[in-house]
Every structure is written in C-alpha cells, then in structure tokens.
Coordinates of C-alpha atoms in Angstrom, one line a residue:
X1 CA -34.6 7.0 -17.6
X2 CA -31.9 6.1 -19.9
X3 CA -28.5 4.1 -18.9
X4 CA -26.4 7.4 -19.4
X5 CA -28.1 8.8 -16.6
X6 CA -28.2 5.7 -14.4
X7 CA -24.6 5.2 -13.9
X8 CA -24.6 8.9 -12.0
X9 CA -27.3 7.3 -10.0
X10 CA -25.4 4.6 -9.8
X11 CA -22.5 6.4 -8.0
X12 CA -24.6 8.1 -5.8
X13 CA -26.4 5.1 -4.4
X14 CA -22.7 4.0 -3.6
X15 CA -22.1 7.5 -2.0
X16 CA -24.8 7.1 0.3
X17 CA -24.5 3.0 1.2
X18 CA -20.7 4.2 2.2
X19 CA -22.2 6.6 4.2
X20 CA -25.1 5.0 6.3
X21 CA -22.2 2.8 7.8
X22 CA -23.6 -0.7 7.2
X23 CA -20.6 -3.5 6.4
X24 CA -19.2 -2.3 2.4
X25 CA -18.9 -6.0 1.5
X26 CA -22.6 -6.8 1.6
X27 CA -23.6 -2.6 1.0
X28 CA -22.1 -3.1 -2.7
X29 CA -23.3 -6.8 -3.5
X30 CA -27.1 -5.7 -2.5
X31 CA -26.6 -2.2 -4.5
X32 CA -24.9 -4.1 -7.2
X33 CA -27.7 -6.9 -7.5
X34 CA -30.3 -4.2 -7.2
X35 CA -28.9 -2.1 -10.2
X36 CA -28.4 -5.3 -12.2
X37 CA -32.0 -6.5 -12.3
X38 CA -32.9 -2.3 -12.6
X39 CA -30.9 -3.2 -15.7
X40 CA -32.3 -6.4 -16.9
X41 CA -35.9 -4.8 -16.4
X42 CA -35.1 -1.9 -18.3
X43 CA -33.2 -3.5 -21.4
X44 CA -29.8 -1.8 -20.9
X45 CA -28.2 -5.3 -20.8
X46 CA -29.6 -8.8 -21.2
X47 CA -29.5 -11.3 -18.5
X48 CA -27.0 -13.4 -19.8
X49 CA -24.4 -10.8 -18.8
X50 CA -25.1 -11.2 -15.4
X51 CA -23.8 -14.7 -15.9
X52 CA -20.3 -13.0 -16.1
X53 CA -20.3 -12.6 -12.4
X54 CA -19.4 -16.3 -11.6
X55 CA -16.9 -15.9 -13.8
X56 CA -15.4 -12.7 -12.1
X57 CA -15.9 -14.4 -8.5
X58 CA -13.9 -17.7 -9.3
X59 CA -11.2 -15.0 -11.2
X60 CA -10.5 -13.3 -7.8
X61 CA -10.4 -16.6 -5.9
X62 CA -8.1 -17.9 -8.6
X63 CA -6.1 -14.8 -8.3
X64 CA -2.3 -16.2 -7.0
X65 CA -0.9 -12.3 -6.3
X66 CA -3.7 -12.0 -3.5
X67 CA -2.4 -15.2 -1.5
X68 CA 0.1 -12.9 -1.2
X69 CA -1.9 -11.1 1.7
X70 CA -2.2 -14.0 4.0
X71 CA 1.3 -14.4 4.1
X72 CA 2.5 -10.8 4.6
X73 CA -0.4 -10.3 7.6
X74 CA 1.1 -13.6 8.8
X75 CA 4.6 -12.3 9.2
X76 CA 3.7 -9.2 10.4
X77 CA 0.9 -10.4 12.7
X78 CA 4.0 -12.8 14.4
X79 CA 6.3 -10.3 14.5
X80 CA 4.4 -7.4 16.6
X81 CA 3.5 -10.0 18.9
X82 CA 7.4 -11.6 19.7
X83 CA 8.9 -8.7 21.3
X84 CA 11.2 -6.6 18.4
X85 CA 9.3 -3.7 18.9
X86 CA 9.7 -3.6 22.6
X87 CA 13.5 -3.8 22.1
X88 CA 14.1 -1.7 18.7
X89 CA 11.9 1.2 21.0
X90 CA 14.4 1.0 24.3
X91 CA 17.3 0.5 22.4
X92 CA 16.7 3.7 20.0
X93 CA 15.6 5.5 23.5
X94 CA 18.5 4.6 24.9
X95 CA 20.2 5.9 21.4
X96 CA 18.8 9.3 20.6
X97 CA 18.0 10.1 24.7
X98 CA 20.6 12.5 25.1
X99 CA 19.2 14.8 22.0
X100 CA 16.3 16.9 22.7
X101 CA 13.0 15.2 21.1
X102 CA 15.3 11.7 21.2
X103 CA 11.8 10.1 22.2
X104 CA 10.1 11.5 18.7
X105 CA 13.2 10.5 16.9
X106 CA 13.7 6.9 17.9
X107 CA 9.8 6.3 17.3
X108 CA 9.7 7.6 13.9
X109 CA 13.0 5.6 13.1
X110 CA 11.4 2.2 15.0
X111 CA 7.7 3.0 13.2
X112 CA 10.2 2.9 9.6
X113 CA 11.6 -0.4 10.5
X114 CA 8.6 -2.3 12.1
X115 CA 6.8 -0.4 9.4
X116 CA 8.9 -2.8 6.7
X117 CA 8.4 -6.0 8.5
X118 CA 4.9 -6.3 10.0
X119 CA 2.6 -4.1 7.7
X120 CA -0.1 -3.6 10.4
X121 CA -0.9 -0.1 11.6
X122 CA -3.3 -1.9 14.4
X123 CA -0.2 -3.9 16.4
X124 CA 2.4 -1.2 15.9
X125 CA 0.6 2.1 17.3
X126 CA 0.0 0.1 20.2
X127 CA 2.8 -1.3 20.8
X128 CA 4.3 1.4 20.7
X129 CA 2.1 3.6 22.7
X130 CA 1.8 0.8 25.0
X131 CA 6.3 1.3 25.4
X132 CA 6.8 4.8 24.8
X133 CA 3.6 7.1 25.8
X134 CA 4.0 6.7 29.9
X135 CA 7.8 7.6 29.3
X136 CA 7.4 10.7 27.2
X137 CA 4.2 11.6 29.8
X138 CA 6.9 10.3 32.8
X139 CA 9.8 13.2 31.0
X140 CA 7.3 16.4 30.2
X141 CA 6.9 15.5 26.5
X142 CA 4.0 17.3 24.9
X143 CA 1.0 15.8 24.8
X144 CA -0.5 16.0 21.4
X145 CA 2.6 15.8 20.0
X146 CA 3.4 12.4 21.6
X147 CA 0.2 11.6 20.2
X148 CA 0.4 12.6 17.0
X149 CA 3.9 11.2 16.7
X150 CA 3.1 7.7 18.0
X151 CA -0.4 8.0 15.5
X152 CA 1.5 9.0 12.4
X153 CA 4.7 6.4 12.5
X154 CA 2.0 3.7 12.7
X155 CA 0.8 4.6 9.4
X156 CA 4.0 4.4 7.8
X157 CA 3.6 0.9 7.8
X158 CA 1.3 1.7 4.9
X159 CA 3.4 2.8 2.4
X160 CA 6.8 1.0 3.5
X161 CA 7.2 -1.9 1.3
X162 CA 5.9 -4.4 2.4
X163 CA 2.9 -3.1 2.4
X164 CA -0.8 -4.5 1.9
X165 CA -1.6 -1.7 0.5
X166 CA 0.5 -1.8 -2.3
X167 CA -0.3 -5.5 -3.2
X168 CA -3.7 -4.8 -3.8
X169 CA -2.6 -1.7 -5.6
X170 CA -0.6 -4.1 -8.0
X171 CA -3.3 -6.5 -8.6
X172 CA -5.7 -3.0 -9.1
X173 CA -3.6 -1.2 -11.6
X174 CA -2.2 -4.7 -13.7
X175 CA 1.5 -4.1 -12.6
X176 CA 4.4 -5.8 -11.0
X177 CA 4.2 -6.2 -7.4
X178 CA 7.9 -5.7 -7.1
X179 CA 7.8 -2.2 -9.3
X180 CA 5.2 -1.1 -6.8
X181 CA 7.8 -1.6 -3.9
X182 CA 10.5 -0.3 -5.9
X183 CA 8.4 3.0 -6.5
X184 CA 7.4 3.7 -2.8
X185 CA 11.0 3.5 -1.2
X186 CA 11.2 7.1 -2.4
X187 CA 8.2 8.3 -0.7
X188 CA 9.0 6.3 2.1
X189 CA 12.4 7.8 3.2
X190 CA 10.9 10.8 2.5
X191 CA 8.6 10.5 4.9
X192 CA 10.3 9.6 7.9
X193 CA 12.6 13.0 6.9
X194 CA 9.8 15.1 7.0
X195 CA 8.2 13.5 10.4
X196 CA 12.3 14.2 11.7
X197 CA 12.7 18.1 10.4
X198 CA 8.9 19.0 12.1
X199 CA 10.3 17.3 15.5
X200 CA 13.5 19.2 15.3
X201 CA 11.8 22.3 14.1
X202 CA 9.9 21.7 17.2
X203 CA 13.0 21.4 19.6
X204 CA 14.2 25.1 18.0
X205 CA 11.0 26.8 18.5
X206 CA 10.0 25.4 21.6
X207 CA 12.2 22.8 23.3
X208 CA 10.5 22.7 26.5
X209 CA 7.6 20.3 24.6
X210 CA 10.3 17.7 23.5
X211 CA 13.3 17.6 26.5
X212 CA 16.2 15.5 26.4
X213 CA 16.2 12.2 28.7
X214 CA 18.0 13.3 31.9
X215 CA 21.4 11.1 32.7
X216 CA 19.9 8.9 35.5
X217 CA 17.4 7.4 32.5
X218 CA 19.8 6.1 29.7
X219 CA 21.0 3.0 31.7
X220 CA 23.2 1.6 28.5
X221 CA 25.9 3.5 26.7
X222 CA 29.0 2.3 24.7
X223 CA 28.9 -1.1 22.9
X224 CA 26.7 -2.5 25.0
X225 CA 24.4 0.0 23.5
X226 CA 25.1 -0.2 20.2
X227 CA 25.0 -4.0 20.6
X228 CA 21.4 -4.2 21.4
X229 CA 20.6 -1.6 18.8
X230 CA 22.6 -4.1 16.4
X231 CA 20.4 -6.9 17.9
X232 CA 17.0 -5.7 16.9
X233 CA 18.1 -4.1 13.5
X234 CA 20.1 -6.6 11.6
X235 CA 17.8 -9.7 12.3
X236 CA 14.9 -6.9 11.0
X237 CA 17.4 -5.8 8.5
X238 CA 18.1 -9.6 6.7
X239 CA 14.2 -10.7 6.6
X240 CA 13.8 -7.5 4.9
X241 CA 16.2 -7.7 2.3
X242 CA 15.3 -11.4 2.0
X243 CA 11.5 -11.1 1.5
X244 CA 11.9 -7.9 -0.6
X245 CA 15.2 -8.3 -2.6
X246 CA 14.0 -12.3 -4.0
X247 CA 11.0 -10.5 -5.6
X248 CA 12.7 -7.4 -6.8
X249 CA 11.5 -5.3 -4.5
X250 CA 14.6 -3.2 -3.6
X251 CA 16.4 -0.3 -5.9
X252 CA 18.8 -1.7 -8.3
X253 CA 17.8 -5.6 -7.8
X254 CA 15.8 -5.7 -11.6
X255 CA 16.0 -9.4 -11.8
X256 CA 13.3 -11.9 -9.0
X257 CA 13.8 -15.1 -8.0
X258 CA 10.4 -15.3 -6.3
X259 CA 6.9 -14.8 -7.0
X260 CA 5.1 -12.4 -4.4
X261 CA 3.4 -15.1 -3.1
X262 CA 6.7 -17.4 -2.5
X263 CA 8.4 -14.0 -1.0
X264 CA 5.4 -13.8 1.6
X265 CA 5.3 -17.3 2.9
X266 CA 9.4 -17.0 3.3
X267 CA 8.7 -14.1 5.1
X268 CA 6.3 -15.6 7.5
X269 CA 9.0 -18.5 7.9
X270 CA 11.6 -16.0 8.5
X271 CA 9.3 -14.0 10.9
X272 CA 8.6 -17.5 12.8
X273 CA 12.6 -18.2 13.1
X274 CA 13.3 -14.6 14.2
X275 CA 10.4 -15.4 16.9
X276 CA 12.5 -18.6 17.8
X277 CA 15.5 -16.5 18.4
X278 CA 14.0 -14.5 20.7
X279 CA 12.9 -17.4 23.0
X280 CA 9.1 -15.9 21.7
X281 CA 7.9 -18.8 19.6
X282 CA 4.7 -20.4 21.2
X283 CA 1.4 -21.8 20.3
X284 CA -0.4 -19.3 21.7
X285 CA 1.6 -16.3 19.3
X286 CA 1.2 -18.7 16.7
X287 CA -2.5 -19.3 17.2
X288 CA -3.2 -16.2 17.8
X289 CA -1.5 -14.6 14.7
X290 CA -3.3 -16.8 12.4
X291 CA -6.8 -15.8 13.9
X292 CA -5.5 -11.9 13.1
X293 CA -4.9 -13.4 9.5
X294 CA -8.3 -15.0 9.2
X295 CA -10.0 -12.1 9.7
X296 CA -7.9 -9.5 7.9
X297 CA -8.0 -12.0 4.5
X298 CA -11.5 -13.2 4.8
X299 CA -12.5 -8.8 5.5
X300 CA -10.0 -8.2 1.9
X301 CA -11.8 -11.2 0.1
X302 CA -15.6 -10.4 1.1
X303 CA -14.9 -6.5 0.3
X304 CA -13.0 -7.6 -3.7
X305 CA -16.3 -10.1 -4.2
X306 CA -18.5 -7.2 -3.3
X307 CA -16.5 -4.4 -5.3
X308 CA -16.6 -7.1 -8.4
X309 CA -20.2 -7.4 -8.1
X310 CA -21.0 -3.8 -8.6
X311 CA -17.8 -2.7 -10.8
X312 CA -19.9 -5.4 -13.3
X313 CA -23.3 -3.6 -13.8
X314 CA -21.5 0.1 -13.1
X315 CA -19.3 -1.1 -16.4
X316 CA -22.4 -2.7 -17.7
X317 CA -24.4 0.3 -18.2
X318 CA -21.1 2.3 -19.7
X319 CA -20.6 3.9 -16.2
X320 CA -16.9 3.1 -17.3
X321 CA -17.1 5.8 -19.9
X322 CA -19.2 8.0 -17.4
X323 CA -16.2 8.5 -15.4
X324 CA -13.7 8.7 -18.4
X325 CA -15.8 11.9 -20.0
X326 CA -16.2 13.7 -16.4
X327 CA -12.5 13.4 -15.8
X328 CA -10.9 13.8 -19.0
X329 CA -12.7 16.9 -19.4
X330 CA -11.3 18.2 -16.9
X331 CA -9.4 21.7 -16.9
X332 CA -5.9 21.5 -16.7
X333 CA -5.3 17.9 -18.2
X334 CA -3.4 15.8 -16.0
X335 CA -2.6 18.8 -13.8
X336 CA -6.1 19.1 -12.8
X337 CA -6.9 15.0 -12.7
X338 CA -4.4 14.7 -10.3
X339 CA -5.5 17.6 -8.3
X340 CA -9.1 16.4 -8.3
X341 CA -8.3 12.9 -7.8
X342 CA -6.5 13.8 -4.7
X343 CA -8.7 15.8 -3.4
X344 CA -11.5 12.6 -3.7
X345 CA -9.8 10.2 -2.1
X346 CA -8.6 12.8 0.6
X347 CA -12.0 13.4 1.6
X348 CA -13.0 10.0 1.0
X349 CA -10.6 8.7 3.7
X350 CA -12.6 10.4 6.1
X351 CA -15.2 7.4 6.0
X352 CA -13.5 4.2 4.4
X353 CA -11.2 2.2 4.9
X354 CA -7.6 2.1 2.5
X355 CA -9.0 -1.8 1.2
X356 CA -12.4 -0.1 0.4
X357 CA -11.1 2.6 -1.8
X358 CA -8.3 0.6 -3.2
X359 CA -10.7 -2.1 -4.5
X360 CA -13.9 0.2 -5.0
X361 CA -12.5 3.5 -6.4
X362 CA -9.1 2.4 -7.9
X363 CA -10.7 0.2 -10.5
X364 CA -12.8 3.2 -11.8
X365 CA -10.1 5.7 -11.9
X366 CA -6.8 3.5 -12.9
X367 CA -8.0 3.5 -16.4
X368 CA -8.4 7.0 -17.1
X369 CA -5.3 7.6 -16.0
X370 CA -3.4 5.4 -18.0
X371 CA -5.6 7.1 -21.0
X372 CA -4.0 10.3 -20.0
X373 CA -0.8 8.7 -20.3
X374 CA 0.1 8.6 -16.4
X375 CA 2.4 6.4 -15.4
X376 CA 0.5 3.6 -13.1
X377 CA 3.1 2.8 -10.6
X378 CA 3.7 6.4 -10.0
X379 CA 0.1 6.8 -9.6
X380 CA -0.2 4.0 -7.4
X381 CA 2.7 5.3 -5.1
X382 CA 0.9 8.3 -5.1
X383 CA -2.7 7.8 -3.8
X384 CA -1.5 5.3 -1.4
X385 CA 0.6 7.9 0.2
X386 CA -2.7 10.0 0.0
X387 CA -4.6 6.8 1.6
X388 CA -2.5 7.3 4.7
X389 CA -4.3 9.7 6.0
X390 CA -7.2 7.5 6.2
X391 CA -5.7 6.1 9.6
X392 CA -5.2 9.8 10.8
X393 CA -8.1 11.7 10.0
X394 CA -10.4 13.1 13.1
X395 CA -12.2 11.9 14.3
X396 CA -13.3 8.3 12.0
X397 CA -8.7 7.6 12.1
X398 CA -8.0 4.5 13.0
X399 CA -4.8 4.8 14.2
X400 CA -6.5 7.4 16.8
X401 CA -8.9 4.5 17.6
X402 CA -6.4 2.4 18.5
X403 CA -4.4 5.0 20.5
X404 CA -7.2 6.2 22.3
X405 CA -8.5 2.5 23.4
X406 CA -4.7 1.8 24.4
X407 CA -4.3 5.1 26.6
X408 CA -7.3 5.0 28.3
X409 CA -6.8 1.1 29.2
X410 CA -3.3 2.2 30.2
X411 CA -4.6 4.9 32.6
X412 CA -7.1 2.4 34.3
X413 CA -4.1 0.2 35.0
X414 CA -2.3 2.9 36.2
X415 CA 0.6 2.5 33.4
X416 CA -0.1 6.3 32.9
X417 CA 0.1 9.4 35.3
X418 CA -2.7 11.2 33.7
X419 CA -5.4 10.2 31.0
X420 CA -5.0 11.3 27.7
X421 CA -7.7 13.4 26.2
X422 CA -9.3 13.3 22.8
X423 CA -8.8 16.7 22.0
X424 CA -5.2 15.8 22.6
X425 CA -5.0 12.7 20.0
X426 CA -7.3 14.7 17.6
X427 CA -5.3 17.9 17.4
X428 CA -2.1 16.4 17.6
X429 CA -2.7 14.7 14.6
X430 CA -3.2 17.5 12.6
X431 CA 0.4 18.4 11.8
X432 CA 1.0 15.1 10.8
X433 CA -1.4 14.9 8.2
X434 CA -0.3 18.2 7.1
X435 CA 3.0 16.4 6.2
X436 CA 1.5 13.9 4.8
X437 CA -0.4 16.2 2.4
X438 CA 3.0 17.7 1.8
X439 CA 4.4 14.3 0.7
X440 CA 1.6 14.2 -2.0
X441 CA 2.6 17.3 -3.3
X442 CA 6.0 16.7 -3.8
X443 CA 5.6 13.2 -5.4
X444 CA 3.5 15.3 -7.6
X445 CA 5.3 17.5 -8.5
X446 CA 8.3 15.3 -8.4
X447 CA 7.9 12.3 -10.2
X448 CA 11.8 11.2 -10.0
X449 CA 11.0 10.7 -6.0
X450 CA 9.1 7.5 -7.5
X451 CA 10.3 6.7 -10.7
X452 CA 13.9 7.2 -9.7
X453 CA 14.1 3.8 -7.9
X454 CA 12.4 1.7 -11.0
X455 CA 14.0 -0.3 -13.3
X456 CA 15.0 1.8 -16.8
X457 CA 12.7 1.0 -20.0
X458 CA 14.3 0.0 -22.6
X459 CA 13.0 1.6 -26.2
X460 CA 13.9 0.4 -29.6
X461 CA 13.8 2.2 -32.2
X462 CA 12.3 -0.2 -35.1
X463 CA 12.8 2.5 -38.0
X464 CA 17.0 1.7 -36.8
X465 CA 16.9 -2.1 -36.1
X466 CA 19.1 -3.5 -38.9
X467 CA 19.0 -7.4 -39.1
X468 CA 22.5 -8.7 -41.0
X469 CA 21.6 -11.5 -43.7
X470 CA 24.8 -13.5 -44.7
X471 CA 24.6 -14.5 -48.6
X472 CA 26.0 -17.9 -49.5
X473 CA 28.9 -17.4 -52.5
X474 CA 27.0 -19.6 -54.4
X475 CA 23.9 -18.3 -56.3
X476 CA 20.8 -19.1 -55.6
X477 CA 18.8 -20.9 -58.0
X478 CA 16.6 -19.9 -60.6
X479 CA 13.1 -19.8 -59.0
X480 CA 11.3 -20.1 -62.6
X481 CA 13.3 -22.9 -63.8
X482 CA 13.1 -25.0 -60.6
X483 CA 9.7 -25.1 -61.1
X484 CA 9.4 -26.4 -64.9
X485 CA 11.9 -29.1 -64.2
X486 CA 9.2 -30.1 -61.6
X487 CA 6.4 -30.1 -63.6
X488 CA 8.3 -32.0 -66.6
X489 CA 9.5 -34.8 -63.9
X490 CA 6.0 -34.9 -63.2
X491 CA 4.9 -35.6 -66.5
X492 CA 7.4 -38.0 -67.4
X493 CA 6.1 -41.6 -66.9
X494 CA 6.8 -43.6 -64.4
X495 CA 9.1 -46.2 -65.8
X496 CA 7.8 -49.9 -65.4
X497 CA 8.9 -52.3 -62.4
X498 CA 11.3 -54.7 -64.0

C-alpha cells in the first residue's frame, strides 16, 4: 500500500463511521488516531508530526471568532423562550387573516424575523407549531402543507444572518464574519419570496387547502392591530440592526465597530432586556437558556477537535492534493465543481448534521475552490443555503423530528383535533425542499444575488500609480566629492589639546 492510495481509504473509512451512527466527535478522533499510527508504522510521516495536534487543539480553543457561538445561541436560546414568537404569530394572524393562505404568509414572514434573532431551528418550529398548527387544523388548512410550511420557515433561521451556520462558515473558509452576513441577505429575502409565490400559487390552483380566517376569528383590526404588530417587530427590528449593523453585517454599513464576538454578547444583553420588557425575565428562562448553550457549544467544540484530528493525518498523507486532482479534473471547470459539489453535500445532508459537514467537509473542499478562483463568501452563502435542507430531508430532517414530537404531544393533550401523520410531515416537506434546491440554482447561476450586498474591492493599478517627488531649487550635492572631503578630513591630524 502506498499513501496515494490511503487517503481514498481514508475517505471511505469516514464514509462508513458517518454512516454506522455512532457520535462524529469521537467517530473521527478514533479513525483519525487509527490512520495516524497506520502512518507512523508505514513511514508516510514521522511521529513528530503527530505532535502538531496539540498545537491544532490549543489553536481552536484559542480561536476568539468561535466565542462567538455561545453568545448568539445565548440570545437566541432567551429569546424563543420569552414570548416574541407567540405575539409576532397572532399579531401577523391577525394581519394577513383576511387573505386566503394568511396563516402560510404570516408564518413564513414570523419564521424571517425570529429566523434573525434566535438562530435555532429546534425552539422556532415548535413554537410555532406549538401556536399555529391546531389553528390552521381548527380553519381546514391542508395538512402537509401546514407541515411543510411550519418545517421549512424553521430552517430559515439557518441562513438569515445571524446565523451559526455562517460563523463557522467564516472561521472555515478564512473570511470576515460580517461579509458572510452581508452575502446571505440576498439569499435570504429570496427565500422567504419563493416560500410566499408557492403559497399563493397554491391559493390560485386550489384555495380550498389554504382558506381565509372567517370574520368571527380576527378579534383586532385598526391601530390596535397594527400597534401590536409594531410591538413585536421594532423591539425585533433594533437588536437586529444593533447586533448586525456594529459588526458590518448589514448592506452598505462597510465600516464595524465590533468584533463578532463583542456583537454576540451585546446581543445576548439586548435579548435579556427585550425579555425584561416583556415582564419574561426569570431565573428559570435564564437558567435554562444557558443549559441549551452548554450543550449546543460543548456538541460544536467536541465535533471541531475531532474534525482537526483527522483533517491532520488526511492532509498528512497528501489526501489534501487527493481531493484537489479528483475535483479539478473535473469536466466542465467550475461549472461542473459546483454542480458536483452540490450534489455531495445534498445527499450528504441526508445523514449529518450542518456543524458536521461545515467542519468535516468544508475544510477539504474550501481550498480547491479558491484554486479555481471561486469567490469564498459566495461559495459559503451557497452551500449553506444547500445545508438547509439538512433539517428537511425525510425521513433523518430534524426540523420533522421536532415537528413530529410536538404534534403528537399536542394531540395527547388534546391541543389538536386530529393527530398528524408522518406521511403528512414527510410529503409536505417535499415542495419545500424543492424550493430550496431552486434557491441553489439561482445563487448559481446568479452570483449578484450574493455579491451584490458586499462591500466593492478596490483594485490598483500599480503599472498607473504615480508618486509626485518635489525637488528642492537648490542642487543637490556632488555625491563623489562629498566623499573625498571625508576621507581627507579623516586623514588630517588631529590637532593637539592646547
């Protein structure tokens, strides 16, 4: 066996760990270790460059941009718990209620705004299922589409700054959190418009699955309507252009104030206050949201450590260059990368998580692409809105998890007049992902949808750049002749102290 044929091998052995099911964090440290000491034995690499990986473990713990993460699931973790989603849902209801598929609207428009200020698909699919699902059962709503819709405007929260997802993808790829945000607005509207045009397709083609809320159900109207809407959405509104705009996060802001990391913990302070508001802020919330946070950053840090342990021996026995060869050879260039790339993580979302493939597969493929001369933060933008579907996929989704747990629990507690089937949640999923799909194609094939929002470069031209010299009127000295009066007042001797 040589070490061009072990990195293959190498790959594979990861295929198959990811597949058995056992935790990734530990899967890759064992198959990393194991592959090492394959390599020490064999004479690929010597041992000493296994004493690299104390150095790469104290690098991620030393890392600032991932403290980032705590915050961020901090804020978010406080605000699904204090009550803005319950009122932002009723209030939108209340809103769009007269229209038919008002329901589907105001959840897709809610699932955009929570989607900006918690960044966890978990707490908003069920609380929103847990607000809106016996309501749209309660008016004749459609089943899977009530499904699919409450499922997929979960998972927005993935690519609407800001988003885990795209921190990671920063720290991944070697480029500025803020960019990151910058570049996914586009995708992100884009989105929710494409989620709104297949619900009112759906009203035109048949409008018996999405009815308008009869009159005796919208109990507000006027300005006391538009006053709670107001409520929920400018509180949401100023956190988010606080946390987002003091790290340049938002189109046309080019210059931050604030380092990721500072931007998180104000947010968790403004998510705290807007708690306080609300008449919401409690130990309990507290407590609680900072168990969530545990987990989540102590799940992110394990799954890095065990990603750095094999990404070492995989680069240590050239598997770098493996992948580099099998991709850049490749027909159709970056055409066919992209097309192949997609298609990978696509079907790779049907078993891992978005954290496992951002830290396990990102780091193998980022630097061929910037080899081909693809932009990184449109790349970035572009396989997390790919990673979405992760969350939607039948039947591993974990948004369909969560949404099947919630309805059932719902139906035993008799929140809901019938129980909702998996065949429902599975199939009425489908159409979303198609979407979803459809917004990877169109960032494809569109870059301006992402690079449209980012700051302009700015190229110089060195063969032009003309530097001005000013010339004093009197001449300069002759150089020569400076120089043999110095050597003759160096020869002359020194005259005697008197």
């Amino acid at each position: 066996m040589s070490a061009e044929s072990f990195a293959p091998l190498m790959f594979a052995g990861l295929v198959i760990i990811l597949l058995i099911g056992f935790p990734v964090a530990f899967s890759l440290s064992a198959l990393g270790l194991l592959c090492g000491l394959i390599a020490v034995e064999m004479g690929w690499f010597p041992v000493a460059f296994l004493g690299n990986l104390p150095l790469n473990l104290m690098g991620i713990l030393s890392n600032d941009l991932l403290l980032a993460i705590p915050f961020f699931t901090l804020m978010g973790a406080i605000l699904e718990k204090c009550g803005l989603a319950e009122d932002l849902l009723d209030s939108m209801g209340q809103l769009f209620g007269p229209l038919r598929g008002g329901l589907g609207y105001s959840i897709i428009i809610v699932g955009f705004i929570l989607g900006a200020i918690t960044g966890t698909v978990a707490g908003q699919v069920i609380a929103m299922a847990m607000i809106s699902l016996p309501v749209m059962m309660r008016y004749g709503y459609n089943m899977r589409y009530a499904t699919g819709v409450l499922a997929a405007s979960g998972t927005i929260t993935q690519l609407v700054p800001p988003s885990l997802v795209l921190v990671v993808m920063a720290d991944q790829l070697g480029r500025s959190v803020g960019d990151m945000y910058k570049g996914a607005w586009g995708p992100s509207v884009l989105q929710v418009l494409l989620f709104a045009a297949y619900t009112f397709a759906l009203t035109r083609i048949r409008p018996t699955h999405l009815p308008a809320l009869p009159p005796e159900a919208r109990t507000l109207e006027g300005w006391a309507l538009w006053g709670k809407c107001l409520r929920g959405i400018v509180p949401s509104a100023v956190l988010i252009f606080a946390v987002l705009g003091s790290m340049g996060g938002l189109p046309g802001i080019s210059t931050a104030i604030c380092t990721p990391t500072e931007a998180g913990a104000m947010g968790a302070v403004g998510a705290m206050l807007l708690a306080a508001m609300r008449g919401r802020l409690q130990w309990a919330l507290v407590s609680g949201a900072m168990a969530g946070t545990m987990r989540i950053t102590a799940m992110v840090v394990f799954i890095l450590i065990g990603s750095r342990v094999f990404s070492l021996v995989f680069q240590g026995v050239d598997g770098g260059k493996w992948v580099e060869h099998l991709l850049t050879g490749l027909p159709g260039g970056q055409t066919g990368f992209l097309i192949v790339i997609n298609i990978f993580i696509f079907l790779l979302a049907f078993f891992l998580d978005f954290f496992e493939i951002a830290f396990i597969i990102l780091p193998m493929i980022g630097p061929v692409a910037d080899k081909m001369g693809i932009d990184l933060i449109w790349f970035g933008v572009m396989i997390c809105v790919n990673m979405q579907t992760s969350f939607m996929h039948p039947p591993f989704g974990f948004a369909l998890f969560y949404l099947r747990g919630i309805s059932d629990t719902m139906f035993k507690n008799g929140a809901l007049p019938a129980k909702v089937e998996s065949k429902d949640i599975y199939l009425g999923s489908i159409p979303f992902i198609v979407l979803q799909l459809v917004l990877v194609a169109i960032v494809i094939a569109f870059p301006q949808t992402v690079t449209a929002f980012l700051d302009k470069k700015v190229v110089y031209d060195l063969d032009k750049v003309e530097i001005p010299m000013t010339t004093s009127d009197r001449a300069a000295p002759d150089t020569q002749q400076s120089i043999e009066d110095l050597f003759k007042s160096a020869e002359q001797p020194a005259s005697a102290p008197k």
